[in-house]
C-alpha positions as MATLAB code, in Angstrom:
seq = 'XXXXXXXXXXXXXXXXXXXXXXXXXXXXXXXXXXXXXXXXXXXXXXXXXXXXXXXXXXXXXXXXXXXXXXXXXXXXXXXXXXXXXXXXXXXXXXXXXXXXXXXXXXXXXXXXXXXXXXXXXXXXXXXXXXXXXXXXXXXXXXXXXXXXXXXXXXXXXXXXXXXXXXXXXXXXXXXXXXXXXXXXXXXXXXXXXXXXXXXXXXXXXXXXXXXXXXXXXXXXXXXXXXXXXXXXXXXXXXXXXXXXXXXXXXXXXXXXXXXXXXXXXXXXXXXXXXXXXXXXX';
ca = [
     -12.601  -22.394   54.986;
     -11.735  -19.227   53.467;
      -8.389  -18.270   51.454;
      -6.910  -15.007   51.425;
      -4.515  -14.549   48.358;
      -2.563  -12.029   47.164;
      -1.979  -12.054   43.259;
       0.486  -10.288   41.256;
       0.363  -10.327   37.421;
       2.762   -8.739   35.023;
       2.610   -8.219   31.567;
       4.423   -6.086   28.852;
       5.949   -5.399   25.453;
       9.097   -4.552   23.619;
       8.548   -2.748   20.526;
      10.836   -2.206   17.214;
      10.764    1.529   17.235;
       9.830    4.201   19.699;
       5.744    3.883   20.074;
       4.318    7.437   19.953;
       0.612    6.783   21.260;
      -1.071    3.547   22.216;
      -4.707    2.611   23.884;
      -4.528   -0.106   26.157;
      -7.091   -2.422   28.156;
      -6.323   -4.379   31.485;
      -8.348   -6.804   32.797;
      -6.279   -7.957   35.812;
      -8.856   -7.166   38.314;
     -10.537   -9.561   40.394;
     -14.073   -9.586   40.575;
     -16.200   -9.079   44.055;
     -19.461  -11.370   43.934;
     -21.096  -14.741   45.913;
     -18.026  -16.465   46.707;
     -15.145  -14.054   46.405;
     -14.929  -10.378   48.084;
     -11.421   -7.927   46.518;
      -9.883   -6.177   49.409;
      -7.351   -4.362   47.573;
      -6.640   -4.262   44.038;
      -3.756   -1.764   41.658;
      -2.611   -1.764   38.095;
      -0.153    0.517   37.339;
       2.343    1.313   34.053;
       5.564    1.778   33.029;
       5.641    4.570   31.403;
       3.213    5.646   34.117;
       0.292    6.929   32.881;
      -3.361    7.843   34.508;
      -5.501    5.140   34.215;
      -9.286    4.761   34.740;
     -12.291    2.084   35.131;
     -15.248    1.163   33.861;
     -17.146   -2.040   33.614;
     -17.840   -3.517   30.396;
     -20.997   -5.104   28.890;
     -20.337   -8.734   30.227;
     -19.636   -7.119   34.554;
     -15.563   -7.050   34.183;
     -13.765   -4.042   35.433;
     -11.333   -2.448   33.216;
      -8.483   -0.412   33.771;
      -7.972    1.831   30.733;
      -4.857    4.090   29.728;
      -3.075    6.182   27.130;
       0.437    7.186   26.539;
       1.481    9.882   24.627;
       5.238   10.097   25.101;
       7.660    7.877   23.225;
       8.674    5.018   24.261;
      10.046    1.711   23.475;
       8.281   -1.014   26.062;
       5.004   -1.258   28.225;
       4.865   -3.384   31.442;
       1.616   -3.703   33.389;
       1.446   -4.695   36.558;
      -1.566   -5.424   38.783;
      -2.019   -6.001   42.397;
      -4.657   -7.444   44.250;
      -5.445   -9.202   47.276;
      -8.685  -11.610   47.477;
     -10.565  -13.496   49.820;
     -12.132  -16.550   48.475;
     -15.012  -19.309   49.404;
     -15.072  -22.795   48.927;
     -16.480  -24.469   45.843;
     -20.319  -24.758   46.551;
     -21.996  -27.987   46.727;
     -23.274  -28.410   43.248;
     -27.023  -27.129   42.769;
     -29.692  -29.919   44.099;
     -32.872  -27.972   43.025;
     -31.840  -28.346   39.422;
     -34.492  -27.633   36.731;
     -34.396  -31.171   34.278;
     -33.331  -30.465   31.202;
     -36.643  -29.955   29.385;
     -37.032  -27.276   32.057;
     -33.171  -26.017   31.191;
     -33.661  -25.465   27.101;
     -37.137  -24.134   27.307;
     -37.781  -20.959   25.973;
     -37.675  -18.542   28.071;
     -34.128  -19.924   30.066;
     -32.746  -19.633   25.994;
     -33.883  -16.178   25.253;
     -32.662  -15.025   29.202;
     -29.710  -16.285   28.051;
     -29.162  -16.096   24.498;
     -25.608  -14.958   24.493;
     -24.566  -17.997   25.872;
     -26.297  -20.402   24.315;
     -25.670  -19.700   20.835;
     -21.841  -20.775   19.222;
     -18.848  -18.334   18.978;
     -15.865  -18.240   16.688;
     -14.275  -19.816   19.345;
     -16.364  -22.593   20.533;
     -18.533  -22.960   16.799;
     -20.719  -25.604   16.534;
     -19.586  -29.537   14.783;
     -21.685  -32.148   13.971;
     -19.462  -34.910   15.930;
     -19.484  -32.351   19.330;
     -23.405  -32.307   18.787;
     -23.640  -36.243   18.876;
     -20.867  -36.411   21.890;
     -23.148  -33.727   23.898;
     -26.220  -35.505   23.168;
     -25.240  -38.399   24.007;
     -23.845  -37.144   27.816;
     -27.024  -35.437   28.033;
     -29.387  -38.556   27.372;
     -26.709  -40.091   30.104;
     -26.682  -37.533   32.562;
     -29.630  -35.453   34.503;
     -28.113  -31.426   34.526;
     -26.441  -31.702   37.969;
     -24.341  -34.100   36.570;
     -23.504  -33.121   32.660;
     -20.882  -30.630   33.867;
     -18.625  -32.787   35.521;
     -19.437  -35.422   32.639;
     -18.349  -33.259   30.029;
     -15.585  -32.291   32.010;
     -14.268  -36.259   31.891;
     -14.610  -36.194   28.031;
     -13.046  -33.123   27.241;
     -10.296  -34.633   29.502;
     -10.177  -37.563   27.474;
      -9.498  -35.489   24.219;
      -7.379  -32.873   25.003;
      -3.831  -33.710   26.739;
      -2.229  -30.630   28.523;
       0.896  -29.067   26.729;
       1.520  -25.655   26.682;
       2.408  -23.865   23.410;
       0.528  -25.728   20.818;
      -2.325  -23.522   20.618;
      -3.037  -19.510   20.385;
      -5.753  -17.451   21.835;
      -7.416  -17.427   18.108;
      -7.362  -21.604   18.324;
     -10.981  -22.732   18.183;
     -12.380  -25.544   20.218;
     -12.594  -27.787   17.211;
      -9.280  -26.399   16.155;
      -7.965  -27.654   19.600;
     -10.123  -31.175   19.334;
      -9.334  -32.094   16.293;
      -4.976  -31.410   17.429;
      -5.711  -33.363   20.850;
      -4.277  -30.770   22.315;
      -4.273  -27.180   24.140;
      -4.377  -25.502   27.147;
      -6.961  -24.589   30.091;
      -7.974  -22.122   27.635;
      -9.012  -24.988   24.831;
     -10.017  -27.030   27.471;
     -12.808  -24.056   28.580;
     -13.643  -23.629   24.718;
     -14.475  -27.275   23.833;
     -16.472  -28.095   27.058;
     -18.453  -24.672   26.353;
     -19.351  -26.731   22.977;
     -20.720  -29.315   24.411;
     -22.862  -27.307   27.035;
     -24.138  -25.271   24.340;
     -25.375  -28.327   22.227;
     -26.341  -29.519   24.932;
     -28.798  -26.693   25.414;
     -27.401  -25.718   28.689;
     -26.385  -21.664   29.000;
     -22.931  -21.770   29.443;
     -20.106  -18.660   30.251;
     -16.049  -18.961   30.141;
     -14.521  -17.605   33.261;
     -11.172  -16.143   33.195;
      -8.940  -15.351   36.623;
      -6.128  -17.325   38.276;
      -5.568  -20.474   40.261;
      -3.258  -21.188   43.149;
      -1.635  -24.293   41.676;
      -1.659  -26.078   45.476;
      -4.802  -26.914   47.421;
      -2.378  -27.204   50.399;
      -0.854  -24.110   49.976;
       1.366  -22.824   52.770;
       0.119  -19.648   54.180;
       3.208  -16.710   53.237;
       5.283  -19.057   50.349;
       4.907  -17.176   47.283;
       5.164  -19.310   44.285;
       4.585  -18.821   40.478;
       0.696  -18.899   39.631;
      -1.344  -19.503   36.292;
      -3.363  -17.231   34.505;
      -6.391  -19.740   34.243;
      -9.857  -20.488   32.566;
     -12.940  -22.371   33.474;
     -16.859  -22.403   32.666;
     -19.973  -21.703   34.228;
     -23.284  -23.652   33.681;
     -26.683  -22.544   33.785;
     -28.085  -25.095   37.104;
     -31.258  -22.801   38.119;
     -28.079  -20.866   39.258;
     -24.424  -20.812   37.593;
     -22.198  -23.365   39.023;
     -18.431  -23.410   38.244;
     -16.590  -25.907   36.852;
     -12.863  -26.734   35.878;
     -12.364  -29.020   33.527;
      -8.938  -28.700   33.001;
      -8.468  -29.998   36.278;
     -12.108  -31.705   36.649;
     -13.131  -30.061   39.933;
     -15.424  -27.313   40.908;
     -14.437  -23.755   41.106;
     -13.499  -23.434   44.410;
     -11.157  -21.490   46.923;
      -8.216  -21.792   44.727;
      -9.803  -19.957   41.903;
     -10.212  -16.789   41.257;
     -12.679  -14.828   39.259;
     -11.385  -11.804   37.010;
     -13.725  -11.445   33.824;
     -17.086  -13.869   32.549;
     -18.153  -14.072   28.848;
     -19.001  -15.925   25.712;
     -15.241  -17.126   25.205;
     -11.717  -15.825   25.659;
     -12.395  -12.983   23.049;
     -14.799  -11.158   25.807;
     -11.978  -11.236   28.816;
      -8.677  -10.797   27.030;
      -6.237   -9.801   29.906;
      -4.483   -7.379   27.963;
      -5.624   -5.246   24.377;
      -4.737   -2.223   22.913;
      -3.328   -0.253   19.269;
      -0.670    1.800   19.142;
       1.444    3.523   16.617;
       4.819    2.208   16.126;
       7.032   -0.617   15.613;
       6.430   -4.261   15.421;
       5.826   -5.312   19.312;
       7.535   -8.635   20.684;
       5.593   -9.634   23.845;
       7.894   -9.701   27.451;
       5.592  -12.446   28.241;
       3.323  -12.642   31.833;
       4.365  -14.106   34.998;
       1.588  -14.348   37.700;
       3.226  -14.860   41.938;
       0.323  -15.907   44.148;
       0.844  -16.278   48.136;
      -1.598  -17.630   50.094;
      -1.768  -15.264   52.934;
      -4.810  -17.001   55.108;
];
């Protein structure tokens, strides 16, 4: 069945001294595509400002602004309200995997095949992948490399960054849905599998009470190349499904940041992000 959820998503900054211009980029919008359809979707400013859109390279839509009045913090707030599918059943008609690194699937797909600064290559993830691939037909890699990344990351917010690499992350045992995207990205990729980071939100309750609002997570996950992409969490190590929700696709986190911009001014101290979902069907 169905969910329709309504997201909210604030973010901001506080800055030293009086900013006289900045350029910003939001992506806070959620996508429309197979499994997920965006009835209703705002992002406005404080300052206010007139914003616009435009898609970018990798199919995200951003909401772009300037201000050009003084001023000493920036809040962002978007809106949105999204219906959302079930996870599909994981693809049956699944090319084997000599069929899923040949040639042409790698050069349809070159952008996400080839390592990142965020998810480089390492001679240890190599071995690891290879060996889940020589144990696993396609259909069932994902959800196996889910399990290991599980079993070498633990959970715990605050020890890594957004500039933490997978093998940064790996190597500390630790990180965050974000790391946990990176590093099983790695593996895909040596693996020889085309593989994209996904960044949205997730209701945190699969048996979410229709009209409770409660606090929500930013969130990442990955895509895999299956004759068709397939979604996977493996921060949670299930598919992406009616909880999740699709904002932005790319090569890593660096593609889909929710919020970048320069300005002119003092140092900036960030107000932090709070995302309210409510199930509302």
């Amino acid at each position: 069945m169905s969910w329709q959820i309504r997201i909210e998503h604030s973010t901001g900054y506080r800055y030293a001294s009086p900013v006289i211009s900045s350029y910003n980029e939001a992506r806070i919008i959620p996508q429309t595509g197979d499994r997920q359809l965006t009835l209703e979707a705002t992002v406005r400013t404080e300052p206010a400002s007139t914003t616009y859109r435009y898609w970018d390279y990798w199919g995200t839509q951003v909401t772009a602004f300037d201000l050009h009045t003084p001023h000493t913090e920036l809040i962002v707030t978007g809106r949105s309200v999204v219906q959302t599918a079930p996870a599909p059943a994981r693809p049956t008609d699944v090319p084997g995997w000599d069929g899923l690194t040949d040639d042409r699937v790698a050069d349809r797909f070159v952008e996400f095949v080839r390592p990142t600064v965020s998810t480089p290559e390492h001679p240890e993830l190599l071995a690891a992948a290879r060996e889940l691939a020589a144990a696993n037909a396609p259909a069932d890699f994902l959800p196996a490399v889910g399990d290991w990344v599980r079993e070498k990351l633990r959970y715990q917010p605050g020890t890594t960054e957004v500039r933490t690499s997978a093998v940064e992350a790996w190597q500390q045992g630790v990180g965050v849905c974000q790391d946990f995207a990176h590093l099983a990205l790695v593996l895909m990729r040596a693996a020889g599998m085309p593989a994209r980071y996904v960044s949205g939100y997730q209701h945190p309750s699969a048996d979410a009470a229709v009209g409770e609002t409660v606090s929500g997570q930013s969130h990442a996950w990955v895509e895999g190349w299956l004759g068709e992409w397939w979604g996977f969490d493996p921060t949670n190590g299930v598919p992406a499904g009616e909880q999740h929700v699709v904002v932005a696709r790319g090569r890593d986190y660096n593609d889909v940041p929710p919020m970048f911009g320069v300005y002119s001014g003092g140092a900036s101290t960030s107000l932090g992000v709070t995302v309210s979902v409510t199930r509302l069907g």
